[in-house]
Coordinates of C-alpha atoms in Angstrom, one line a residue:
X196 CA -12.1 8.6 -17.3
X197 CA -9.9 9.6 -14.2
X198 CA -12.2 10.9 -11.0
X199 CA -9.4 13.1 -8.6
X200 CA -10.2 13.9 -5.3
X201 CA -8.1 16.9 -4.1
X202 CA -7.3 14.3 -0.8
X203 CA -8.3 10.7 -1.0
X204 CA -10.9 11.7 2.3
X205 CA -13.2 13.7 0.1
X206 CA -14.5 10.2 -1.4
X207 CA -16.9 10.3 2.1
X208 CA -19.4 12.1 0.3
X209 CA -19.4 10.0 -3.0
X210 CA -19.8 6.4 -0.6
X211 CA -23.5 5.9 -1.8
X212 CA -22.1 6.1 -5.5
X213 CA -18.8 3.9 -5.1
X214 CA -21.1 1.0 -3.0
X215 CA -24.4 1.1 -5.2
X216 CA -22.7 1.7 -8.7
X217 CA -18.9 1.3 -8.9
X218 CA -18.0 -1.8 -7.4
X219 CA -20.9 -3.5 -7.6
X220 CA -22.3 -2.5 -11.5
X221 CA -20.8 -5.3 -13.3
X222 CA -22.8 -8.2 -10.7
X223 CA -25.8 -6.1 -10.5
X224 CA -26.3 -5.1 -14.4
X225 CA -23.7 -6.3 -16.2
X226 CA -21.8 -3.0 -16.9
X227 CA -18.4 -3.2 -17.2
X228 CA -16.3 0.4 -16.2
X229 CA -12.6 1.2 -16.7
X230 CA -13.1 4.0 -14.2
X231 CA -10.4 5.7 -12.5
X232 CA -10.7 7.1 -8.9
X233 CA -7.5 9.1 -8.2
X234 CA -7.2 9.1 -4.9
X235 CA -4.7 11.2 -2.6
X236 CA -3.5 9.2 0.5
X237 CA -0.7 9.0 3.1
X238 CA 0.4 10.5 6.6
X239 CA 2.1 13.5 5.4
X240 CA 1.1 15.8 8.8
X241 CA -1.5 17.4 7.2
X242 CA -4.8 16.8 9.6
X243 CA -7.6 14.0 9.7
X244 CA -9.2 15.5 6.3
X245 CA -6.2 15.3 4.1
X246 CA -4.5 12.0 4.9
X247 CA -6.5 9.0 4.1
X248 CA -8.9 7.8 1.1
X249 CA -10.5 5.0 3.4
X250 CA -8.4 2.1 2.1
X251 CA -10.2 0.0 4.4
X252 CA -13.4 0.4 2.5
X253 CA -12.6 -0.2 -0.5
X254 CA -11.0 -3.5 0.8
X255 CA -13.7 -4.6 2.4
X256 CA -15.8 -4.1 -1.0
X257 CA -13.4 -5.8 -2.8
X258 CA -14.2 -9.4 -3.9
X259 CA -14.7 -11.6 -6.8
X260 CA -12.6 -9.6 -8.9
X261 CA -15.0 -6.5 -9.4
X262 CA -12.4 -3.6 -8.9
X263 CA -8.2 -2.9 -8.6
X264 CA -6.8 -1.2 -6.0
X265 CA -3.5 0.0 -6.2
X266 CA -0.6 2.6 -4.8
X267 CA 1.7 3.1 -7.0
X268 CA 5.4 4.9 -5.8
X269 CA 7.1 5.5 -8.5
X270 CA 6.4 7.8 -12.0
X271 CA 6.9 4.6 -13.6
X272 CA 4.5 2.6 -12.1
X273 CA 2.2 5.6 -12.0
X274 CA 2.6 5.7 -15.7
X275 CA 2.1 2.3 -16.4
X276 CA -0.8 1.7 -14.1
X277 CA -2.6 4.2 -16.3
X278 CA -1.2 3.0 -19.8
X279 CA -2.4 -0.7 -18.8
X280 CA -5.9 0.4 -17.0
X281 CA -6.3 1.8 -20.7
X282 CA -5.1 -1.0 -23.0
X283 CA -6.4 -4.3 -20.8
X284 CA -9.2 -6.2 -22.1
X285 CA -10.1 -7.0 -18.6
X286 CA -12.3 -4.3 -17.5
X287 CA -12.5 -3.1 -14.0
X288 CA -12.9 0.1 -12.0
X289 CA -9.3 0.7 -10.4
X290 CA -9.2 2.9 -7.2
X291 CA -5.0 4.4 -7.6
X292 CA -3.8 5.7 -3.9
X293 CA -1.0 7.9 -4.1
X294 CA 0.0 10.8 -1.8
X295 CA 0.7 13.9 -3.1
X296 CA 4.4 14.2 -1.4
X297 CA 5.6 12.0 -3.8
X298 CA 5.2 14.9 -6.7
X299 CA 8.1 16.5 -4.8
X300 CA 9.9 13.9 -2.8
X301 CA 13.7 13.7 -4.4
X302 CA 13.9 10.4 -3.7
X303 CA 10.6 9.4 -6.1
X304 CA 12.0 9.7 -9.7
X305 CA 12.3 7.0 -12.7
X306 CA 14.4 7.4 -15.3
X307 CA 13.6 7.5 -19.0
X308 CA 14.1 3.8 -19.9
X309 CA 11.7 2.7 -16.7
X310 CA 8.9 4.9 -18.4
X311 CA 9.7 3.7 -22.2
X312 CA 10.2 -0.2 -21.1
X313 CA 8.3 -2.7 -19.1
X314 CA 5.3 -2.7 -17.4
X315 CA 3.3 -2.5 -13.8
X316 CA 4.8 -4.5 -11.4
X317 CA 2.3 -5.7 -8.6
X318 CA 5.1 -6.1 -6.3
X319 CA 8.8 -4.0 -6.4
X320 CA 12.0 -5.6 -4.7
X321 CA 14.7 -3.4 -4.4
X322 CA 17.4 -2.5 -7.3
X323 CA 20.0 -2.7 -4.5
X324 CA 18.9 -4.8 -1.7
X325 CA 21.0 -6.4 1.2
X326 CA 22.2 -10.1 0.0
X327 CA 19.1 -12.8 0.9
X328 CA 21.9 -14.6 3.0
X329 CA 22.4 -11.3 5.3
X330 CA 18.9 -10.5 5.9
X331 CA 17.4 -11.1 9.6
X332 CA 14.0 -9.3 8.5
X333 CA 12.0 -8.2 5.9
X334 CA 9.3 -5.3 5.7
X335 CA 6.2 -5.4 3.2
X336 CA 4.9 -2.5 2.8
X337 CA 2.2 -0.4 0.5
X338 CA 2.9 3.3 -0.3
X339 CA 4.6 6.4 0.7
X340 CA 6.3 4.8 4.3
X341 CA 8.6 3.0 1.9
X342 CA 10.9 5.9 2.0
X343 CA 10.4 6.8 5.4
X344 CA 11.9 2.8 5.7
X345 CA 14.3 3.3 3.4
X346 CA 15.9 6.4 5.4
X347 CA 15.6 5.7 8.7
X348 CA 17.3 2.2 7.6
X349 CA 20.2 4.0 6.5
X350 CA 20.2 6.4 9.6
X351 CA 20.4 3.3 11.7
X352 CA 22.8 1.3 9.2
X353 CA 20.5 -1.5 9.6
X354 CA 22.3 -4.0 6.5
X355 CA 19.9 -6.7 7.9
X356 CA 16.8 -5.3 6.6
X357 CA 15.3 -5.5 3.2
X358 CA 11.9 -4.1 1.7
X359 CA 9.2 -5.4 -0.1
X360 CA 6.3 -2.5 -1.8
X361 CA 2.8 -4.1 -2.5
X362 CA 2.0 -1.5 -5.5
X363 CA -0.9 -3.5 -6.1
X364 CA -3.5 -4.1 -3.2
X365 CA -6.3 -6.2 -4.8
X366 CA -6.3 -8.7 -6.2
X367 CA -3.3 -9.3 -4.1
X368 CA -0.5 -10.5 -6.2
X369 CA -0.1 -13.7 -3.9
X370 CA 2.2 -15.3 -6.3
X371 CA 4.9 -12.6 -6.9
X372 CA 4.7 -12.0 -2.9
X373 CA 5.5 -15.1 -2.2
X374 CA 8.5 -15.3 -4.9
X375 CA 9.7 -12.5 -3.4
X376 CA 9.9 -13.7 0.4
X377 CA 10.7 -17.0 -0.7
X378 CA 14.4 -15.7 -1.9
X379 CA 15.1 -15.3 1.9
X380 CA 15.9 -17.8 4.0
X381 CA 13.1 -19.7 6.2
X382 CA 13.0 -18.3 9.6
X383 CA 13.5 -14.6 8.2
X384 CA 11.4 -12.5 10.5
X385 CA 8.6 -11.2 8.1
X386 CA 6.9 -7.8 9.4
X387 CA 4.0 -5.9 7.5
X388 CA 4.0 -2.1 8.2
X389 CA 1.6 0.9 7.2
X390 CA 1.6 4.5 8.5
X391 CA -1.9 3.9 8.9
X392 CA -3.8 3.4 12.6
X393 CA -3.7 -0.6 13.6
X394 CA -7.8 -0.7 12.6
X395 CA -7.5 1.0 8.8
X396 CA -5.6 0.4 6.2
X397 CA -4.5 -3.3 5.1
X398 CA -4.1 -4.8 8.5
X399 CA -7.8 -5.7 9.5
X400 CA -7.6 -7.0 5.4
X401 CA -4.6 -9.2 6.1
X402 CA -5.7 -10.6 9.3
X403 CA -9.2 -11.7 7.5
X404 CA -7.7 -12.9 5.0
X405 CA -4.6 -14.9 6.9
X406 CA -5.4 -15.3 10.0
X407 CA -1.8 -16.1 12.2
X408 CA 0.0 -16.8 8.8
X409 CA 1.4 -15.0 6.0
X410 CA 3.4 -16.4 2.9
X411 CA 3.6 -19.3 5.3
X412 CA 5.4 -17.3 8.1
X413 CA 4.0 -15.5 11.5
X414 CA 1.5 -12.6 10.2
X415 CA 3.4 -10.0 12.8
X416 CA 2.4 -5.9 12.0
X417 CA 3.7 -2.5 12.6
X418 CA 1.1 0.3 12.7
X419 CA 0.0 2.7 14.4
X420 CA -1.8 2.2 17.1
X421 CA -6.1 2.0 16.9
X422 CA -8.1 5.4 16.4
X423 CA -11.1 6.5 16.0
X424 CA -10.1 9.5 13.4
X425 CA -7.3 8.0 10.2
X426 CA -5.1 11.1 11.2
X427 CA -4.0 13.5 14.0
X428 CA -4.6 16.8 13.3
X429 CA -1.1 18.4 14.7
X430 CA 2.0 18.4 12.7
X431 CA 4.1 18.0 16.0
X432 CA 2.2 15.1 17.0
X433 CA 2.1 13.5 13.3
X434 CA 6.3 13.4 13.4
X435 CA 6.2 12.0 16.8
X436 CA 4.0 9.1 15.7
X437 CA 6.2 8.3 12.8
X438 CA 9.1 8.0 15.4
X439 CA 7.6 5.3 17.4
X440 CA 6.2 3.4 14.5
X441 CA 10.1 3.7 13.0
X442 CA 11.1 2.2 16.3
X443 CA 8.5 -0.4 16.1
X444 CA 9.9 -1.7 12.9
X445 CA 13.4 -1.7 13.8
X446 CA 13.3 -2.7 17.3
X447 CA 12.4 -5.9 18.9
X448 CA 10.3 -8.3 16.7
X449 CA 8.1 -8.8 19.9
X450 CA 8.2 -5.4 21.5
X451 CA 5.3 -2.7 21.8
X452 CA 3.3 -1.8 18.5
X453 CA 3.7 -5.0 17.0
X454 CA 1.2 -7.2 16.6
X455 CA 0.1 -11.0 15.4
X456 CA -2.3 -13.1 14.2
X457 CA -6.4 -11.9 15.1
X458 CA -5.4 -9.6 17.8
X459 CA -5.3 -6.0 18.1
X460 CA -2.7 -3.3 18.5

């Protein structure tokens, strides 16, 4: 059973249901649920109500096990989200983020053999990344901003910097994260970015769960910065936020917007 919100923010009025019965059924009563909640989010410009499904919450009801969140950006790892949520033995509610963009973003396809072969992969290194030996930092991020990294690192010619996706939120896939840094050499500046204000999102997750460390390296962020609404509600103003939080990544490790360890933005 898929539940699909038109945007991810029209969970609000379904809270009561996801806290009392959803994530908490299987502790409470026993239940197991291979529920779907299809949920629409991303910055994509188009107002406070139509950007973010709360990933914050469901984070902070995540534990033990008792649910999967996810954001998958490819059809590929859509499709095989879905075909393993379906064929697992292990059954938990999973909560799939994915902006709606993405349906017509060129740069989002997968080819035949990436839908016929493999599987879901928690964490997606790049089919073409910089060599390990070259790199001087190295993003992780979770969703849609992936390609707004991947193009303003080519606009800049920025070689240096390689890309890491977390497709799967919780449980966090420490293992194949830290495989995936640990190809880089130590000392590699390692920066988490989201599109999403410095208080939503991951971040406040990361910090609670890491403190001042990461994979063994400086827990440093790029967001944007604290608000009390997920979204501004002006296209204008929605491009020139994504500007600065581009310049954040690829500027200075230790310049304005980036942050560390337990404090704020």
């Amino acid at each position: 059973v898929i539940w699909e919100a038109q945007f991810g923010d029209f969970c609000n009025v379904a809270q009561p249901i996801i806290d009392q019965f959803i994530t908490s059924g299987e502790t409470k009563w026993g239940m197991l649920s291979g529920l779907v909640l299809m949920l629409p989010h991303g910055m994509e410009g188009m107002g406070p109500e139509h950007s973010s499904a709360r990933l914050e919450r469901f984070l902070s009801l995540a534990a033990a096990d008792n649910i999967q969140i996810a954001n998958p950006t490819t059809p590929a790892q859509l499709f095989h989200l879905l075909r393993r949520q379906v064929w697992r033995h292990w059954r938990k509610p999973l909560v799939m983020l994915s902006p709606k963009s993405l349906l017509r973003l060129p740069a989002c396809v997968s080819t035949l053999d990436e839908l016929t072969e493999g599987a879901f992969h928690p964490v997606l290194c790049e089919h073409e990344a910089p060599d390990p030996a070259t790199v001087s930092r190295v993003l992780v991020c979770s969703g849609k901003v992936y390609y707004d990294l991947v193009e303003e690192r080519r606009s800049r010619g920025r070689g240096d910097v390689a890309i890491l996706r977390l497709e799967q939120l919780y449980p966090l896939p420490a293992s194949a994260l830290i495989e995936a840094v640990d190809r880089f050499r130590d000392g590699t500046e390692l920066v988490w970015v989201q599109e999403e204000p410095a208080n939503m999102g991951m971040w406040p997750y990361l910090r609670y769960r890491f403190g001042e460390k990461f994979l063994g390296r400086p827990l440093v962020g790029a967001c944007r910065p604290e608000a009390a609404s997920p979204a501004t509600g002006s296209a204008g103003a929605h491009k020139i936020e994504l500007a600065l939080l581009m310049d954040r990544v690829f500027g200075a490790v230790s310049g304005p917007g980036l942050i560390t360890g337990a404090r704020g933005a």
